Amino acid sequence: MNMEFAIEELAVLIQKCNRIVCFTGAGISTDSGIPDFRSPDGVWAKNRQILFDEFMSSPAARHEYWRQKCESFHRHGDSVPNMAHRTIARWEEHGKVAGVITQNIDGLHQQAGSRNVLEIHGTAIEVMCMDCNWRGPAEPLSRSFLETGRVPSCEQCATGRLKHATISFGQSLDEAVLNDCKCLAESADMVIAFGSSLMVEPAASMPLFGLNAGAFFAIINREATDKDAYAHLTIHGEISDVLEELFVCWGGRDCPADIE
Ligand code: NAD
Ligand code: ZN
């Protein structure tokens, strides 16, 4: 299907649906200056991944983990939501979007105003103690690491191992969050995937729970994804371009006319 026609169809579907679930990956945040993992200058091209077991057992691995996290904080800590984050928040405000399931750890959906956000891979905005479960904001600890080069210790138990509240490689996902994502997806009348290669499991299967429960499934991504074969509608393009075209279909508004 040609892109113009596909976007017109998307515009009509969004107008019809009232329980849309947005599934988002790293591609929704690249316009905010945060690279995705697979790009040539992405994180995976430069840094050795610290596995969860290594983090837990080795002080040297914890230091390298904090160095990598703080390098990323230093580069992207002041990133702000872009038009796509803001549009999804606005659709939620107007009762079109029931919620967001995100693979991202950057907190930009909440910063844009989205309220019902399920973070399947956790959040880098907070740290948590692996020993006593204390949680607190990551920012002051990242600044302290950048100044002193010392891995911070837990404010509650003093000796605990502090890690960002993200799911590391080799760490299990939170079953309760996964279950909430599945329920949200199954309640959708439409699932739109934005900027995800849909390769990272089990996250990438979340849209399929919606599809299997009868939802319409649309994908917006720069390139083909692992789940294109399952989608009713695939649009290969830049998210910002696709949204601009969508707004043209709605007469220049960022929401369909009926919810103005
Ligand atoms: P990914 O890197 O596998 O895929 C991102 C996809 O988005 C790619 O297919 C890419 O072509 C596409 N893309 C990039 N910019 C785009 C744009 N402007 N418009 C349209 N498409 C665009 O990312 P993923 O599937 O989300 O999975 C990687 C993992 O890395 C996830 O688990 C995620 O948690 C994590 N991650 C998070 C962040 C973040 O929080 N911002 C950043 C990097 C990686
Ligand atoms: Zn502690």
XYZ file of N, CA and C and ligand atoms in Angstrom:
825
model
N 0.856 -1.198 0.000
C 0.000 0.000 0.000
C 0.893 1.250 0.000
N 0.512 2.253 -0.817
C 1.389 3.422 -0.790
C 1.196 4.223 0.505
N 2.266 4.974 0.823
C 2.342 5.598 2.146
C 1.196 6.596 2.385
N 0.895 7.367 1.358
C -0.168 8.386 1.498
C -1.497 7.727 1.856
N -1.789 6.629 1.146
C -3.047 5.915 1.363
C -3.063 5.290 2.754
N -1.918 4.714 3.155
C -1.816 4.083 4.482
C -2.036 5.117 5.596
N -1.501 6.317 5.405
C -1.667 7.351 6.445
C -3.125 7.816 6.505
N -3.761 7.905 5.337
C -5.191 8.270 5.333
C -6.008 7.221 6.075
N -5.646 5.959 5.869
C -6.368 4.878 6.553
C -6.129 4.954 8.068
N -4.888 5.252 8.438
C -4.557 5.399 9.869
C -5.385 6.538 10.486
N -5.512 7.630 9.747
C -6.275 8.789 10.245
C -7.724 8.396 10.522
N -8.308 7.614 9.621
C -9.706 7.185 9.784
C -9.824 6.234 10.981
N -8.873 5.322 11.090
C -8.921 4.337 12.186
C -8.781 5.005 13.544
N -7.866 5.959 13.650
C -7.689 6.653 14.937
C -8.977 7.402 15.288
N -9.611 7.953 14.278
C -10.879 8.651 14.502
C -11.942 7.699 15.051
N -11.955 6.456 14.531
C -12.981 5.477 14.931
C -12.717 4.870 16.299
N -11.428 4.672 16.632
C -11.096 3.893 17.837
C -11.054 4.778 19.080
N -11.387 4.172 20.215
C -11.406 4.937 21.466
C -10.656 4.258 22.599
N -9.974 3.165 22.300
C -9.125 2.519 23.316
C -7.816 2.127 22.635
N -7.105 3.148 22.192
C -5.847 2.880 21.486
C -4.734 2.676 22.504
N -3.926 1.639 22.276
C -2.736 1.438 23.100
C -1.520 1.707 22.218
N -0.654 2.600 22.679
C 0.571 2.911 21.934
C 1.709 2.087 22.509
N 2.384 1.355 21.639
C 3.540 0.564 22.051
C 4.768 1.282 21.485
N 5.691 1.696 22.336
C 6.787 2.522 21.820
C 8.166 1.929 22.122
N 9.093 2.165 21.174
C 10.480 1.722 21.324
C 11.428 2.909 21.184
N 12.700 2.594 21.150
C 13.734 3.628 21.135
C 13.550 4.638 19.995
N 12.922 4.208 18.893
C 12.742 5.086 17.732
C 11.863 6.297 17.994
N 11.031 6.259 19.055
C 10.192 7.439 19.320
C 11.021 8.528 20.003
N 12.164 8.169 20.554
C 12.970 9.152 21.287
C 14.193 9.634 20.511
N 14.408 9.105 19.293
C 15.599 9.559 18.548
C 15.477 11.042 18.176
N 14.253 11.516 17.927
C 14.065 12.950 17.636
C 14.298 13.826 18.870
N 14.389 13.202 20.041
C 14.757 13.949 21.258
C 16.265 13.878 21.489
N 16.980 13.264 20.543
C 18.439 13.214 20.632
C 18.987 11.986 21.347
N 18.112 11.025 21.682
C 18.597 9.796 22.343
C 18.702 8.709 21.278
N 19.904 8.225 20.995
C 20.040 7.245 19.913
C 19.393 5.912 20.267
N 18.947 5.164 19.252
C 18.491 3.801 19.542
C 19.729 2.916 19.694
N 19.528 1.700 20.136
C 20.675 0.849 20.468
C 21.389 0.295 19.252
N 20.626 0.099 18.171
C 21.209 -0.635 17.048
C 21.907 0.256 16.023
N 21.790 1.565 16.162
C 22.427 2.447 15.181
C 23.953 2.359 15.308
N 24.690 2.733 14.237
C 26.144 2.572 14.257
C 26.821 3.296 15.421
N 26.255 4.459 15.838
C 26.882 5.144 16.980
C 26.078 4.898 18.266
N 25.202 3.889 18.215
C 24.391 3.549 19.388
C 25.228 2.902 20.484
N 24.569 2.722 21.638
C 25.264 2.226 22.822
C 25.949 0.882 22.578
N 25.265 0.004 21.825
C 25.821 -1.336 21.646
C 27.101 -1.349 20.819
N 27.276 -0.293 20.001
C 28.482 -0.255 19.183
C 29.694 0.123 20.032
N 29.464 0.770 21.171
C 30.591 1.334 21.920
C 30.895 0.649 23.253
N 29.828 0.176 23.921
C 30.022 -0.289 25.293
C 29.822 -1.792 25.450
N 30.614 -2.344 26.350
C 30.444 -3.749 26.704
C 29.224 -3.847 27.624
N 28.328 -4.751 27.320
C 27.144 -4.889 28.180
C 27.512 -5.545 29.499
N 27.059 -4.934 30.592
C 27.291 -5.539 31.910
C 26.087 -6.416 32.229
N 26.332 -7.696 32.386
C 25.233 -8.608 32.706
C 24.845 -8.451 34.171
N 23.593 -8.770 34.471
C 23.068 -8.581 35.820
C 23.907 -9.349 36.869
N 24.248 -10.590 36.576
C 25.019 -11.398 37.547
C 26.377 -10.767 37.838
N 26.991 -10.231 36.782
C 28.287 -9.554 36.948
C 28.133 -8.341 37.852
N 27.061 -7.569 37.585
C 26.791 -6.382 38.390
C 26.678 -6.768 39.858
N 25.955 -7.837 40.120
C 25.694 -8.237 41.493
C 26.953 -8.743 42.193
N 27.859 -9.384 41.426
C 28.978 -10.054 42.091
C 30.302 -9.290 42.059
N 30.414 -8.295 41.167
C 31.740 -7.687 41.007
C 31.726 -6.167 41.191
N 32.515 -5.634 42.154
C 32.608 -4.180 42.317
C 33.132 -3.497 41.044
N 34.046 -4.150 40.321
C 34.585 -3.545 39.090
C 33.483 -3.431 38.037
N 32.632 -4.451 37.942
C 31.521 -4.411 36.977
C 30.533 -3.311 37.378
N 30.313 -3.132 38.695
C 29.394 -2.065 39.140
C 29.951 -0.694 38.771
N 31.266 -0.542 38.887
C 31.882 0.732 38.517
C 31.710 0.992 37.025
N 31.965 -0.029 36.196
C 31.818 0.130 34.745
C 30.352 0.414 34.388
N 29.437 -0.248 35.073
C 28.001 -0.010 34.858
C 27.679 1.467 35.113
N 28.126 1.988 36.274
C 27.841 3.388 36.624
C 28.516 4.345 35.651
N 29.716 3.971 35.179
C 30.402 4.834 34.213
C 29.570 4.953 32.938
N 29.077 3.813 32.461
C 28.278 3.830 31.229
C 26.973 4.599 31.423
N 26.281 4.342 32.521
C 24.999 5.007 32.781
C 25.188 6.516 32.900
N 26.284 6.907 33.559
C 26.501 8.347 33.781
C 26.980 9.039 32.518
N 27.681 8.306 31.657
C 28.061 8.864 30.360
C 26.783 9.177 29.570
N 25.860 8.238 29.613
C 24.599 8.426 28.913
C 23.776 9.557 29.558
N 23.804 9.648 30.895
C 23.117 10.755 31.591
C 23.726 12.097 31.177
N 25.062 12.124 31.104
C 25.772 13.340 30.750
C 25.363 13.813 29.342
N 25.211 12.836 28.426
C 24.854 13.191 27.041
C 23.373 13.510 26.869
N 22.511 12.718 27.543
C 21.077 12.790 27.216
C 20.187 13.174 28.386
N 20.803 13.476 29.541
C 20.020 13.758 30.754
C 19.076 14.942 30.623
N 19.386 15.863 29.702
C 18.500 17.029 29.571
C 17.594 16.928 28.337
N 17.430 15.708 27.815
C 16.544 15.531 26.653
C 15.105 15.842 27.028
N 14.362 16.370 26.085
C 12.956 16.709 26.348
C 12.055 15.971 25.341
N 10.786 15.795 25.712
C 9.872 15.079 24.819
C 9.768 15.758 23.458
N 9.524 14.980 22.426
C 9.331 15.554 21.092
C 7.849 15.489 20.709
N 7.579 15.866 19.479
C 6.182 15.984 19.024
C 5.415 14.661 19.167
N 6.093 13.549 18.973
C 5.390 12.253 19.054
C 4.969 11.950 20.498
N 5.867 12.202 21.466
C 5.484 11.997 22.877
C 4.300 12.909 23.226
N 4.381 14.154 22.764
C 3.330 15.128 23.121
C 1.998 14.758 22.469
N 2.068 14.265 21.232
C 0.833 13.892 20.530
C 0.134 12.738 21.252
N 0.904 11.735 21.652
C 0.304 10.584 22.348
C -0.323 11.038 23.670
N 0.342 11.954 24.360
C -0.210 12.472 25.625
C -1.526 13.204 25.361
N -1.563 13.937 24.262
C -2.773 14.681 23.926
C -3.914 13.729 23.555
N -3.592 12.663 22.850
C -4.627 11.676 22.501
C -5.180 11.017 23.777
N -4.325 10.824 24.758
C -4.800 10.243 26.028
C -5.722 11.243 26.748
N -5.284 12.489 26.774
C -6.059 13.556 27.420
C -7.476 13.637 26.816
N -7.578 13.360 25.518
C -8.871 13.443 24.838
C -9.593 12.103 24.769
N -9.101 11.113 25.528
C -9.824 9.844 25.635
C -9.662 8.898 24.464
N -8.706 9.165 23.574
C -8.447 8.246 22.455
C -7.524 7.129 22.887
N -6.511 7.495 23.651
C -5.473 6.538 24.050
C -5.743 6.049 25.471
N -5.772 4.709 25.605
C -6.010 4.123 26.932
C -4.700 4.022 27.720
N -3.597 3.927 27.025
C -2.324 3.837 27.739
C -1.161 3.593 26.798
N 0.030 3.665 27.376
C 1.268 3.481 26.617
C 2.037 2.312 27.233
N 2.485 1.416 26.378
C 3.423 0.383 26.823
C 4.751 0.759 26.186
N 5.753 1.063 26.991
C 7.018 1.495 26.390
C 8.167 0.587 26.784
N 9.085 0.414 25.820
C 10.338 -0.282 26.098
C 11.371 0.721 26.595
N 11.045 2.013 26.468
C 12.032 3.045 26.782
C 12.164 3.249 28.288
N 13.331 3.730 28.658
C 13.651 3.920 30.080
C 13.887 5.402 30.360
N 13.527 6.265 29.370
C 13.922 7.669 29.454
C 12.896 8.586 30.128
N 11.718 8.069 30.451
C 10.714 8.875 31.159
C 10.081 9.975 30.327
N 10.320 9.994 29.004
C 9.838 11.128 28.201
C 8.321 11.123 27.986
N 7.697 9.941 28.015
C 6.225 9.922 27.889
C 5.587 10.646 29.078
N 6.048 10.320 30.279
C 5.476 10.965 31.477
C 5.777 12.467 31.451
N 7.004 12.804 31.029
C 7.371 14.226 30.966
C 6.477 14.987 29.979
N 6.001 14.269 28.940
C 5.115 14.906 27.952
C 3.681 15.005 28.460
N 3.378 14.305 29.560
C 2.023 14.389 30.119
C 1.218 13.103 30.054
N 1.785 12.030 29.481
C 1.065 10.749 29.476
C 0.931 10.264 30.907
N -0.247 9.745 31.250
C -0.465 9.304 32.639
C -0.377 7.795 32.803
N -1.025 7.063 31.901
C -1.009 5.603 32.046
C 0.139 5.020 31.207
N 1.314 4.952 31.820
C 2.502 4.480 31.101
C 3.047 3.240 31.809
N 3.162 2.148 31.060
C 3.747 0.922 31.619
C 5.147 0.778 31.045
N 6.136 0.752 31.936
C 7.537 0.710 31.497
C 8.041 -0.718 31.629
N 8.020 -1.407 30.510
C 8.299 -2.837 30.511
C 9.761 -3.142 30.868
N 10.657 -2.195 30.554
C 12.081 -2.376 30.891
C 12.524 -1.460 32.024
N 11.555 -0.943 32.786
C 11.888 -0.104 33.941
C 12.201 1.330 33.554
N 12.845 2.052 34.484
C 13.144 3.468 34.241
C 14.540 3.836 34.726
N 15.205 4.694 33.935
C 16.528 5.183 34.339
C 16.420 6.452 35.169
N 15.185 6.910 35.403
C 14.972 8.131 36.185
C 15.204 7.845 37.674
N 15.044 6.567 38.046
C 15.216 6.185 39.451
C 16.304 5.125 39.596
N 16.854 5.065 40.802
C 17.748 3.949 41.145
C 17.041 3.114 42.208
N 17.482 1.861 42.324
C 16.963 1.070 43.438
C 18.061 0.229 44.048
N 17.891 -0.030 45.339
C 18.892 -0.824 46.050
C 18.555 -2.298 45.867
N 19.532 -3.049 45.382
C 19.335 -4.473 45.128
C 19.262 -5.261 46.438
N 19.635 -4.586 47.542
C 19.671 -5.299 48.826
C 18.500 -4.967 49.745
N 18.054 -3.681 49.746
C 16.947 -3.339 50.661
C 15.740 -2.754 49.937
N 15.798 -2.674 48.581
C 14.677 -2.186 47.767
C 14.384 -0.690 47.880
N 15.267 0.090 48.539
C 15.076 1.552 48.579
C 15.085 2.082 47.144
N 14.221 3.055 46.870
C 14.218 3.702 45.546
C 14.384 5.195 45.703
N 15.069 5.824 44.785
C 15.235 7.276 44.844
C 15.605 7.808 43.478
N 15.598 9.155 43.319
C 15.915 9.742 42.018
C 17.373 9.493 41.613
N 17.570 9.190 40.328
C 18.917 8.859 39.836
C 19.783 10.104 39.655
N 19.145 11.238 39.332
C 19.912 12.409 38.901
C 21.008 12.837 39.890
N 20.694 13.052 41.191
C 21.767 13.513 42.088
C 22.901 12.499 42.229
N 22.561 11.214 42.143
C 23.600 10.183 42.282
C 24.475 10.129 41.032
N 23.854 10.352 39.872
C 24.643 10.383 38.632
C 25.586 11.577 38.652
N 25.091 12.726 39.125
C 25.963 13.907 39.214
C 27.123 13.636 40.164
N 26.816 12.990 41.280
C 27.864 12.698 42.258
C 28.917 11.747 41.662
N 28.462 10.733 40.899
C 29.433 9.828 40.264
C 30.306 10.591 39.271
N 29.674 11.499 38.502
C 30.450 12.253 37.501
C 31.509 13.134 38.180
N 31.190 13.631 39.389
C 32.159 14.471 40.110
C 33.246 13.663 40.803
N 32.854 12.562 41.439
C 33.805 11.843 42.305
C 34.361 10.571 41.695
N 33.642 9.996 40.706
C 34.066 8.717 40.138
C 33.781 7.553 41.076
N 33.048 7.829 42.162
C 32.749 6.741 43.119
C 31.308 6.254 42.976
N 31.137 4.937 42.971
C 29.800 4.353 42.881
C 29.040 4.716 44.165
N 27.861 5.327 44.039
C 27.133 5.725 45.253
C 26.631 4.525 46.039
N 26.469 4.729 47.351
C 25.926 3.623 48.153
C 24.523 3.991 48.626
N 23.799 2.983 49.062
C 22.381 3.153 49.374
C 22.182 4.117 50.544
N 21.201 5.018 50.376
C 20.935 6.010 51.425
C 20.230 5.388 52.622
N 19.626 4.216 52.415
C 18.878 3.594 53.507
C 19.716 2.559 54.272
N 20.347 1.629 53.530
C 21.055 0.548 54.238
C 22.571 0.727 54.195
N 23.041 1.761 53.510
C 24.463 2.146 53.446
C 25.363 1.200 52.640
N 25.140 -0.089 52.708
C 26.058 -1.008 52.013
C 25.455 -1.600 50.744
N 24.159 -1.376 50.532
C 23.466 -2.031 49.412
C 23.975 -1.606 48.055
N 23.745 -2.480 47.063
C 24.200 -2.217 45.689
C 23.122 -1.437 44.930
N 23.452 -0.208 44.577
C 22.478 0.650 43.879
C 22.594 0.470 42.376
N 21.443 0.267 41.757
C 21.389 0.100 40.299
C 20.232 0.922 39.759
N 20.323 1.387 38.535
C 19.173 2.079 37.956
C 17.998 1.104 37.910
N 16.800 1.662 37.984
C 15.607 0.809 38.082
C 15.181 0.311 36.701
N 16.176 -0.105 35.921
C 15.926 -0.656 34.585
C 16.184 -2.153 34.631
N 15.703 -2.851 33.618
C 15.972 -4.282 33.542
C 17.302 -4.461 32.799
N 18.293 -4.994 33.488
C 19.597 -5.211 32.851
C 19.589 -6.518 32.070
N 20.606 -6.676 31.227
C 20.737 -7.940 30.504
C 20.921 -9.066 31.518
N 20.139 -10.126 31.339
C 20.246 -11.264 32.259
C 19.367 -11.111 33.490
N 18.642 -9.996 33.607
C 17.752 -9.783 34.755
C 16.318 -10.086 34.322
N 15.539 -10.692 35.212
C 14.159 -11.024 34.817
C 13.290 -9.780 34.769
N 12.318 -9.825 33.880
C 11.341 -8.727 33.832
C 10.373 -8.872 35.001
N 9.718 -7.768 35.331
C 8.771 -7.769 36.429
C 7.448 -8.410 35.951
N 7.104 -9.541 36.556
C 5.913 -10.292 36.118
C 4.641 -9.448 36.220
N 4.548 -8.637 37.286
C 3.335 -7.832 37.487
C 3.198 -6.799 36.365
N 4.329 -6.182 35.985
C 4.291 -5.194 34.895
C 3.920 -5.890 33.576
N 4.522 -7.053 33.332
C 4.213 -7.803 32.102
C 2.730 -8.125 32.020
N 2.182 -8.533 33.178
C 0.772 -8.882 33.214
C -0.112 -7.656 32.954
N 0.269 -6.516 33.546
C -0.481 -5.271 33.303
C -0.432 -4.895 31.816
N 0.744 -5.080 31.194
C 0.899 -4.756 29.763
C -0.024 -5.640 28.921
N -0.023 -6.927 29.273
C -0.851 -7.884 28.525
C -2.328 -7.491 28.643
N -2.770 -7.183 29.872
C -4.179 -6.795 30.091
C -4.518 -5.520 29.326
N -3.607 -4.542 29.377
C -3.860 -3.283 28.665
C -3.969 -3.547 27.164
N -3.019 -4.334 26.621
C -3.037 -4.632 25.178
C -4.332 -5.354 24.804
N -4.769 -6.290 25.658
C -5.979 -7.065 25.338
C -7.252 -6.219 25.419
N -7.154 -5.073 26.106
C -8.339 -4.211 26.231
C -8.431 -3.212 25.066
N -7.429 -3.226 24.180
C -7.344 -2.191 23.128
C -8.255 -2.488 21.945
N -8.759 -1.409 21.311
C -9.405 -1.627 20.011
C -8.401 -1.385 18.876
N -7.255 -0.794 19.243
C -6.202 -0.591 18.249
C -4.865 -0.504 18.971
N -3.840 -1.150 18.416
C -2.482 -1.008 18.961
C -1.627 -0.368 17.865
N -0.952 0.714 18.230
C -0.030 1.334 17.267
C 1.382 1.201 17.832
N 2.274 0.553 17.081
C 3.682 0.452 17.488
C 4.459 1.586 16.825
N 5.174 2.350 17.639
C 5.971 3.479 17.142
C 7.459 3.207 17.390
N 8.281 3.197 16.340
C 9.732 3.210 16.526
C 10.297 2.044 17.305
N 9.869 0.852 16.960
C 10.479 -0.328 17.583
C 10.775 -1.352 16.503
N 11.939 -1.996 16.625
C 12.269 -3.067 15.690
C 11.413 -4.296 15.985
N 10.704 -4.270 17.108
C 9.838 -5.376 17.551
C 10.600 -6.700 17.581
N 11.860 -6.606 18.028
C 12.730 -7.786 18.097
C 12.960 -8.250 19.520
N 12.853 -7.306 20.484
C 13.229 -7.630 21.859
C 12.037 -8.281 22.563
N 12.181 -9.552 22.874
C 11.091 -10.286 23.536
C 11.300 -10.301 25.043
N 10.245 -10.402 25.857
C 8.853 -10.602 25.447
C 8.126 -9.306 25.089
N 8.816 -8.136 25.244
C 8.143 -6.854 24.992
C 7.482 -6.821 23.614
N 8.226 -7.284 22.604
C 7.753 -7.150 21.224
C 6.473 -7.928 20.948
N 6.155 -8.876 21.807
C 4.922 -9.648 21.595
C 3.694 -8.977 22.181
N 3.887 -7.910 22.943
C 2.737 -7.254 23.582
C 1.670 -6.807 22.577
N 2.081 -6.186 21.444
C 1.038 -5.797 20.482
C 0.211 -7.000 19.999
N 0.856 -8.180 19.973
C 0.140 -9.363 19.466
C -0.967 -9.816 20.419
N -0.819 -9.520 21.716
C -1.914 -9.822 22.648
C -3.146 -9.001 22.266
N -2.899 -7.761 21.882
C -4.004 -6.914 21.429
C -4.605 -7.467 20.145
N -3.727 -7.789 19.201
C -4.173 -8.319 17.905
C -5.030 -9.574 18.108
N -4.535 -10.498 18.952
C -5.260 -11.758 19.165
C -6.596 -11.547 19.859
N -6.712 -10.433 20.578
C -7.982 -10.139 21.257
C -8.888 -9.284 20.368
N -8.480 -9.065 19.115
C -9.373 -8.395 18.171
C -9.003 -6.965 17.817
N -7.890 -6.466 18.339
C -7.515 -5.074 18.037
C -6.939 -4.959 16.627
N -7.078 -3.776 16.078
C -6.418 -3.438 14.832
C -4.950 -3.161 15.163
N -4.014 -3.588 14.333
C -2.588 -3.443 14.654
C -1.887 -2.647 13.548
N -1.324 -1.500 13.924
C -0.589 -0.654 12.968
C 0.852 -0.463 13.454
N 1.774 -0.400 12.513
C 3.195 -0.194 12.843
C 3.711 1.037 12.101
N 4.359 1.930 12.842
C 5.052 3.064 12.213
C 6.529 2.929 12.561
N 7.348 2.694 11.582
C 8.785 2.523 11.821
C 9.561 2.861 10.558
N 10.787 3.356 10.762
C 11.644 3.748 9.654
C 11.898 2.574 8.694
N 12.033 1.385 9.266
C 12.380 0.212 8.443
C 11.443 -0.939 8.777
N 11.536 -2.018 8.016
C 10.705 -3.194 8.269
C 11.001 -3.740 9.667
N 9.992 -4.322 10.294
C 10.177 -4.881 11.637
C 9.883 -6.381 11.612
N 10.197 -7.011 12.734
C 9.964 -8.447 12.867
C 8.485 -8.821 12.861
N 7.613 -7.830 13.123
C 6.190 -8.161 13.251
C 5.351 -7.564 12.110
N 6.000 -7.085 11.051
C 5.247 -6.481 9.940
C 4.206 -7.452 9.366
N 4.558 -8.740 9.322
C 3.662 -9.727 8.712
C 2.340 -9.848 9.465
N 2.335 -9.463 10.748
C 1.109 -9.589 11.554
C 0.234 -8.337 11.486
N 0.807 -7.235 11.029
C 0.103 -5.952 11.147
C -0.919 -5.759 10.028
N -2.032 -5.072 10.357
C -3.011 -4.706 9.338
C -2.477 -3.569 8.482
N -1.641 -2.722 9.120
C -1.159 -1.519 8.436
C 0.296 -1.294 8.857
N 1.204 -1.185 7.870
C 2.591 -0.841 8.218
C 2.965 0.426 7.446
N 3.564 1.357 8.160
C 3.987 2.592 7.509
C 5.479 2.742 7.770
N 6.279 2.665 6.705
C 7.724 2.794 6.854
C 8.122 4.228 6.579
N 8.461 4.951 7.652
C 8.859 6.346 7.496
C 9.275 6.909 8.833
N 9.678 8.173 8.814
C 10.030 8.884 10.053
C 8.746 9.153 10.828
N 8.763 8.923 12.134
C 7.557 9.128 12.937
C 7.049 10.571 12.781
N 7.978 11.538 12.816
C 7.539 12.947 12.751
C 6.858 13.240 11.408
N 7.392 12.681 10.311
C 6.781 12.906 8.981
C 5.384 12.284 8.931
N 5.277 11.064 9.484
C 3.989 10.366 9.445
C 2.951 11.161 10.240
N 3.357 11.670 11.416
C 2.408 12.445 12.233
C 2.005 13.741 11.514
N 2.971 14.408 10.890
C 2.646 15.639 10.140
C 1.589 15.354 9.073
N 1.767 14.235 8.357
C 0.816 13.853 7.301
C -0.555 13.515 7.883
N -0.507 12.861 9.056
C -1.757 12.505 9.746
C -2.530 13.774 10.099
N -1.802 14.782 10.579
C -2.452 16.044 10.971
C -3.073 16.734 9.744
N -2.407 16.579 8.584
C -2.973 17.149 7.347
C -4.336 16.498 7.073
N -4.405 15.164 7.271
C -5.688 14.449 7.051
C -6.770 14.979 7.981
N -6.377 15.486 9.147
C -7.348 16.003 10.126
C -7.476 17.533 10.021
N -7.143 18.057 8.862
C -7.306 19.494 8.635
C -6.349 20.345 9.461
N -5.155 19.830 9.700
C -4.145 20.614 10.415
C -4.218 20.472 11.932
N -5.145 19.648 12.436
C -5.240 19.429 13.901
C -4.436 18.206 14.295
N -3.999 18.132 15.570
C -3.238 16.963 15.997
C -4.141 15.870 16.579
N -5.455 16.090 16.530
C -6.439 15.087 16.939
C -7.550 15.101 15.896
N -8.281 13.973 15.777
C -9.426 14.010 14.865
C -10.433 15.079 15.308
N -11.182 15.622 14.364
C -12.061 16.763 14.639
C -13.073 16.490 15.743
N -13.557 15.222 15.853
C -14.633 14.946 16.807
C -14.200 15.112 18.259
N -12.885 15.159 18.522
C -12.456 15.296 19.914
C -11.719 16.615 20.139
N -11.965 17.554 19.261
C -11.277 18.846 19.319
C -11.438 19.526 20.685
P 15.570 -0.711 18.514
O 16.825 0.068 18.584
O 15.608 -2.175 18.381
O 14.613 -0.201 17.362
C 14.325 1.120 17.164
C 13.639 1.175 15.798
O 13.190 2.498 15.591
C 14.577 0.806 14.651
O 13.939 -0.141 13.813
C 14.799 2.154 13.917
O 14.922 2.014 12.528
C 13.529 2.895 14.273
N 13.655 4.355 14.336
C 14.633 5.094 14.922
N 14.331 6.412 14.849
C 13.154 6.504 14.182
C 12.338 7.603 13.778
N 12.670 8.877 14.047
N 11.186 7.334 13.093
C 10.856 6.049 12.783
N 11.580 4.976 13.148
C 12.720 5.194 13.840
O 14.805 -0.293 19.786
P 13.768 -1.108 20.533
O 13.056 -2.032 19.622
O 13.013 -0.130 21.274
O 14.629 -2.056 21.544
C 15.879 -1.801 22.057
C 15.961 -1.826 23.569
O 16.778 -0.770 23.990
C 14.673 -1.616 24.266
O 14.599 -2.602 25.209
C 14.754 -0.270 24.990
O 14.384 -0.445 26.328
C 16.203 0.066 24.990
N 16.522 1.478 24.639
C 15.832 2.516 25.196
C 16.136 3.838 24.846
C 15.361 4.972 25.454
O 14.876 4.837 26.570
N 15.193 6.094 24.747
C 17.144 4.110 23.917
C 17.866 3.021 23.385
C 17.525 1.711 23.744
Zn 19.783 -0.409 50.536
